[in-house]
């Protein structure tokens, strides 16, 4: 499965990187995706709209930047789904509730039974610290 993990928007001169990649990707994959998009930005800055997306100019800039001149960066995302959690907040005590699934109802520590209208997908900010912060996906 191929996902869009990064993009470059010439009209806004803006690079976007997937929040899932940043939260759950290997640092080398993040590096490759960011540099791939930087290469697009450099090509656009130097040559404007003319060159084809992954053409000769793109390959030359990739070599300059020390990134593999590929059409896309192949990142293994299979493991990611198992890391996704869903976050809601108790309207009474404001405590954060995190579950593996979007449940219809959940019991808060304060004793209140909640029916969350929305669960936000999140991932652990630091995989090795299960009590740590969550980042929104
Ligand atoms: Zn590209
Ligand atoms: Zn509560």
PDB file of C-alpha atoms and ligand atoms in Angstrom:
ATOM      1  CA  UNK A   1       0.000   0.000   0.000  1.00  0.00           C
ATOM      2  CA  UNK A   2       1.350   3.396  -0.982  1.00  0.00           C
ATOM      3  CA  UNK A   3       0.397   6.448   1.003  1.00  0.00           C
ATOM      4  CA  UNK A   4       1.062  10.099   0.411  1.00  0.00           C
ATOM      5  CA  UNK A   5       3.572  10.864   3.123  1.00  0.00           C
ATOM      6  CA  UNK A   6       4.807  14.159   1.800  1.00  0.00           C
ATOM      7  CA  UNK A   7       3.962  16.758  -0.784  1.00  0.00           C
ATOM      8  CA  UNK A   8       5.171  20.060  -2.136  1.00  0.00           C
ATOM      9  CA  UNK A   9       2.704  22.751  -3.087  1.00  0.00           C
ATOM     10  CA  UNK A  10       4.407  25.136  -5.564  1.00  0.00           C
ATOM     11  CA  UNK A  11       1.691  27.811  -5.333  1.00  0.00           C
ATOM     12  CA  UNK A  12       2.311  28.171  -1.608  1.00  0.00           C
ATOM     13  CA  UNK A  13       5.963  27.130  -1.608  1.00  0.00           C
ATOM     14  CA  UNK A  14       5.024  24.731   1.117  1.00  0.00           C
ATOM     15  CA  UNK A  15       6.197  21.250   2.036  1.00  0.00           C
ATOM     16  CA  UNK A  16       3.765  19.019   3.891  1.00  0.00           C
ATOM     17  CA  UNK A  17       4.752  15.887   5.771  1.00  0.00           C
ATOM     18  CA  UNK A  18       2.260  13.338   7.082  1.00  0.00           C
ATOM     19  CA  UNK A  19       1.682  13.574  10.834  1.00  0.00           C
ATOM     20  CA  UNK A  20       1.511   9.753  10.925  1.00  0.00           C
ATOM     21  CA  UNK A  21       4.952   9.562   9.405  1.00  0.00           C
ATOM     22  CA  UNK A  22       6.320  12.048  11.943  1.00  0.00           C
ATOM     23  CA  UNK A  23       4.712  10.224  14.861  1.00  0.00           C
ATOM     24  CA  UNK A  24       5.327   6.625  13.839  1.00  0.00           C
ATOM     25  CA  UNK A  25       7.913   6.543  11.071  1.00  0.00           C
ATOM     26  CA  UNK A  26      11.542   5.553  11.380  1.00  0.00           C
ATOM     27  CA  UNK A  27      13.793   8.609  11.488  1.00  0.00           C
ATOM     28  CA  UNK A  28      15.554   7.584   8.267  1.00  0.00           C
ATOM     29  CA  UNK A  29      12.193   7.342   6.461  1.00  0.00           C
ATOM     30  CA  UNK A  30      11.215  10.803   7.723  1.00  0.00           C
ATOM     31  CA  UNK A  31      14.564  12.151   6.495  1.00  0.00           C
ATOM     32  CA  UNK A  32      14.097  10.599   3.045  1.00  0.00           C
ATOM     33  CA  UNK A  33      10.533  11.924   2.684  1.00  0.00           C
ATOM     34  CA  UNK A  34      11.487  15.456   3.789  1.00  0.00           C
ATOM     35  CA  UNK A  35      14.494  15.573   1.454  1.00  0.00           C
ATOM     36  CA  UNK A  36      12.416  14.215  -1.446  1.00  0.00           C
ATOM     37  CA  UNK A  37      10.015  17.139  -0.999  1.00  0.00           C
ATOM     38  CA  UNK A  38      12.906  19.588  -0.518  1.00  0.00           C
ATOM     39  CA  UNK A  39      14.228  18.368  -3.888  1.00  0.00           C
ATOM     40  CA  UNK A  40      10.855  19.232  -5.475  1.00  0.00           C
ATOM     41  CA  UNK A  41      11.031  22.689  -3.870  1.00  0.00           C
ATOM     42  CA  UNK A  42      14.590  23.284  -5.154  1.00  0.00           C
ATOM     43  CA  UNK A  43      13.633  22.179  -8.690  1.00  0.00           C
ATOM     44  CA  UNK A  44      10.637  24.530  -8.623  1.00  0.00           C
ATOM     45  CA  UNK A  45      12.762  27.408  -7.355  1.00  0.00           C
ATOM     46  CA  UNK A  46      15.434  26.911 -10.019  1.00  0.00           C
ATOM     47  CA  UNK A  47      13.445  25.871 -13.068  1.00  0.00           C
ATOM     48  CA  UNK A  48       9.836  26.905 -12.393  1.00  0.00           C
ATOM     49  CA  UNK A  49       6.956  24.819 -13.699  1.00  0.00           C
ATOM     50  CA  UNK A  50       8.711  23.371 -16.766  1.00  0.00           C
ATOM     51  CA  UNK A  51      10.492  20.223 -15.560  1.00  0.00           C
ATOM     52  CA  UNK A  52       8.508  17.014 -15.195  1.00  0.00           C
ATOM     53  CA  UNK A  53       7.927  15.991 -11.586  1.00  0.00           C
ATOM     54  CA  UNK A  54      10.618  13.324 -11.314  1.00  0.00           C
ATOM     55  CA  UNK A  55      12.606  14.153 -14.419  1.00  0.00           C
ATOM     56  CA  UNK A  56      16.223  14.946 -15.144  1.00  0.00           C
ATOM     57  CA  UNK A  57      16.337  18.134 -13.027  1.00  0.00           C
ATOM     58  CA  UNK A  58      14.777  16.363 -10.072  1.00  0.00           C
ATOM     59  CA  UNK A  59      17.270  13.517 -10.239  1.00  0.00           C
ATOM     60  CA  UNK A  60      20.191  15.954 -10.389  1.00  0.00           C
ATOM     61  CA  UNK A  61      18.960  17.880  -7.323  1.00  0.00           C
ATOM     62  CA  UNK A  62      18.460  14.609  -5.427  1.00  0.00           C
ATOM     63  CA  UNK A  63      22.058  13.663  -6.074  1.00  0.00           C
ATOM     64  CA  UNK A  64      23.154  17.126  -4.863  1.00  0.00           C
ATOM     65  CA  UNK A  65      21.156  16.671  -1.653  1.00  0.00           C
ATOM     66  CA  UNK A  66      22.393  13.130  -1.154  1.00  0.00           C
ATOM     67  CA  UNK A  67      18.941  11.554  -1.378  1.00  0.00           C
ATOM     68  CA  UNK A  68      18.021   8.636  -3.605  1.00  0.00           C
ATOM     69  CA  UNK A  69      16.336  10.024  -6.749  1.00  0.00           C
ATOM     70  CA  UNK A  70      13.193   7.933  -6.613  1.00  0.00           C
ATOM     71  CA  UNK A  71       9.663   8.659  -7.743  1.00  0.00           C
ATOM     72  CA  UNK A  72       8.386   7.992  -4.260  1.00  0.00           C
ATOM     73  CA  UNK A  73       9.813   7.038  -0.900  1.00  0.00           C
ATOM     74  CA  UNK A  74       8.901   3.516   0.123  1.00  0.00           C
ATOM     75  CA  UNK A  75       7.986   3.455   3.790  1.00  0.00           C
ATOM     76  CA  UNK A  76       6.693   0.407   5.607  1.00  0.00           C
ATOM     77  CA  UNK A  77       3.471   1.490   7.268  1.00  0.00           C
ATOM     78  CA  UNK A  78       2.077  -1.927   8.250  1.00  0.00           C
ATOM     79  CA  UNK A  79       3.070  -1.531  11.902  1.00  0.00           C
ATOM     80  CA  UNK A  80       1.496   1.880  12.209  1.00  0.00           C
ATOM     81  CA  UNK A  81      -2.139   0.834  12.568  1.00  0.00           C
ATOM     82  CA  UNK A  82      -1.345  -1.136  15.734  1.00  0.00           C
ATOM     83  CA  UNK A  83       0.007   2.042  17.333  1.00  0.00           C
ATOM     84  CA  UNK A  84      -3.038   4.204  16.635  1.00  0.00           C
ATOM     85  CA  UNK A  85      -5.187   5.020  19.631  1.00  0.00           C
ATOM     86  CA  UNK A  86      -8.309   7.104  20.023  1.00  0.00           C
ATOM     87  CA  UNK A  87      -8.534   9.970  22.428  1.00  0.00           C
ATOM     88  CA  UNK A  88     -11.479  11.656  24.058  1.00  0.00           C
ATOM     89  CA  UNK A  89     -11.916  13.921  27.045  1.00  0.00           C
ATOM     90  CA  UNK A  90     -14.223  13.656  30.016  1.00  0.00           C
ATOM     91  CA  UNK A  91     -16.537  16.674  29.959  1.00  0.00           C
ATOM     92  CA  UNK A  92     -16.765  16.537  33.749  1.00  0.00           C
ATOM     93  CA  UNK A  93     -13.209  16.144  35.067  1.00  0.00           C
ATOM     94  CA  UNK A  94     -11.388  16.986  31.784  1.00  0.00           C
ATOM     95  CA  UNK A  95      -9.192  13.931  32.072  1.00  0.00           C
ATOM     96  CA  UNK A  96      -7.952  12.447  28.792  1.00  0.00           C
ATOM     97  CA  UNK A  97      -9.272   9.007  27.899  1.00  0.00           C
ATOM     98  CA  UNK A  98      -7.377   6.859  25.409  1.00  0.00           C
ATOM     99  CA  UNK A  99      -8.672   3.588  23.977  1.00  0.00           C
ATOM    100  CA  UNK A 100      -7.667   1.172  21.235  1.00  0.00           C
ATOM    101  CA  UNK A 101     -11.013   1.519  19.507  1.00  0.00           C
ATOM    102  CA  UNK A 102     -13.624   4.223  19.050  1.00  0.00           C
ATOM    103  CA  UNK A 103     -16.038   2.951  21.678  1.00  0.00           C
ATOM    104  CA  UNK A 104     -19.657   4.026  21.851  1.00  0.00           C
ATOM    105  CA  UNK A 105     -19.460   4.527  25.591  1.00  0.00           C
ATOM    106  CA  UNK A 106     -16.645   4.596  28.116  1.00  0.00           C
ATOM    107  CA  UNK A 107     -16.400   4.886  31.899  1.00  0.00           C
ATOM    108  CA  UNK A 108     -14.199   7.712  33.174  1.00  0.00           C
ATOM    109  CA  UNK A 109     -12.062   7.460  36.316  1.00  0.00           C
ATOM    110  CA  UNK A 110     -14.437   9.955  37.946  1.00  0.00           C
ATOM    111  CA  UNK A 111     -17.249   7.438  37.560  1.00  0.00           C
ATOM    112  CA  UNK A 112     -19.091   9.249  34.800  1.00  0.00           C
ATOM    113  CA  UNK A 113     -20.251   7.185  31.833  1.00  0.00           C
ATOM    114  CA  UNK A 114     -19.427   9.027  28.643  1.00  0.00           C
ATOM    115  CA  UNK A 115     -20.771   8.738  25.128  1.00  0.00           C
ATOM    116  CA  UNK A 116     -17.986  10.476  23.192  1.00  0.00           C
ATOM    117  CA  UNK A 117     -19.249  12.152  20.047  1.00  0.00           C
ATOM    118  CA  UNK A 118     -15.784  12.116  18.579  1.00  0.00           C
ATOM    119  CA  UNK A 119     -12.590  10.179  19.119  1.00  0.00           C
ATOM    120  CA  UNK A 120      -9.408  11.753  17.800  1.00  0.00           C
ATOM    121  CA  UNK A 121      -6.796   9.414  16.332  1.00  0.00           C
ATOM    122  CA  UNK A 122      -3.497   9.773  18.198  1.00  0.00           C
ATOM    123  CA  UNK A 123      -0.173   7.995  18.559  1.00  0.00           C
ATOM    124  CA  UNK A 124       2.286   7.892  21.444  1.00  0.00           C
ATOM    125  CA  UNK A 125       4.786  10.748  21.209  1.00  0.00           C
ATOM    126  CA  UNK A 126       7.395   8.351  22.528  1.00  0.00           C
ATOM    127  CA  UNK A 127       6.778   4.645  21.952  1.00  0.00           C
ATOM    128  CA  UNK A 128       8.930   3.632  24.897  1.00  0.00           C
ATOM    129  CA  UNK A 129       6.887   5.735  27.326  1.00  0.00           C
ATOM    130  CA  UNK A 130       3.277   4.497  27.502  1.00  0.00           C
ATOM    131  CA  UNK A 131       2.434   7.131  30.146  1.00  0.00           C
ATOM    132  CA  UNK A 132       3.750   9.925  27.961  1.00  0.00           C
ATOM    133  CA  UNK A 133       2.149  12.441  25.658  1.00  0.00           C
ATOM    134  CA  UNK A 134      -0.002  11.762  22.619  1.00  0.00           C
ATOM    135  CA  UNK A 135       0.288  13.404  19.272  1.00  0.00           C
ATOM    136  CA  UNK A 136      -2.720  14.009  17.035  1.00  0.00           C
ATOM    137  CA  UNK A 137      -2.670  12.224  13.687  1.00  0.00           C
TER     138      UNK A 137
HETATM  139 ZN1  LIG B   1       8.030  13.313  -5.758  1.00  0.00          ZN
HETATM  140 ZN1  LIG B   2     -14.260  12.212  34.339  1.00  0.00          ZN
END
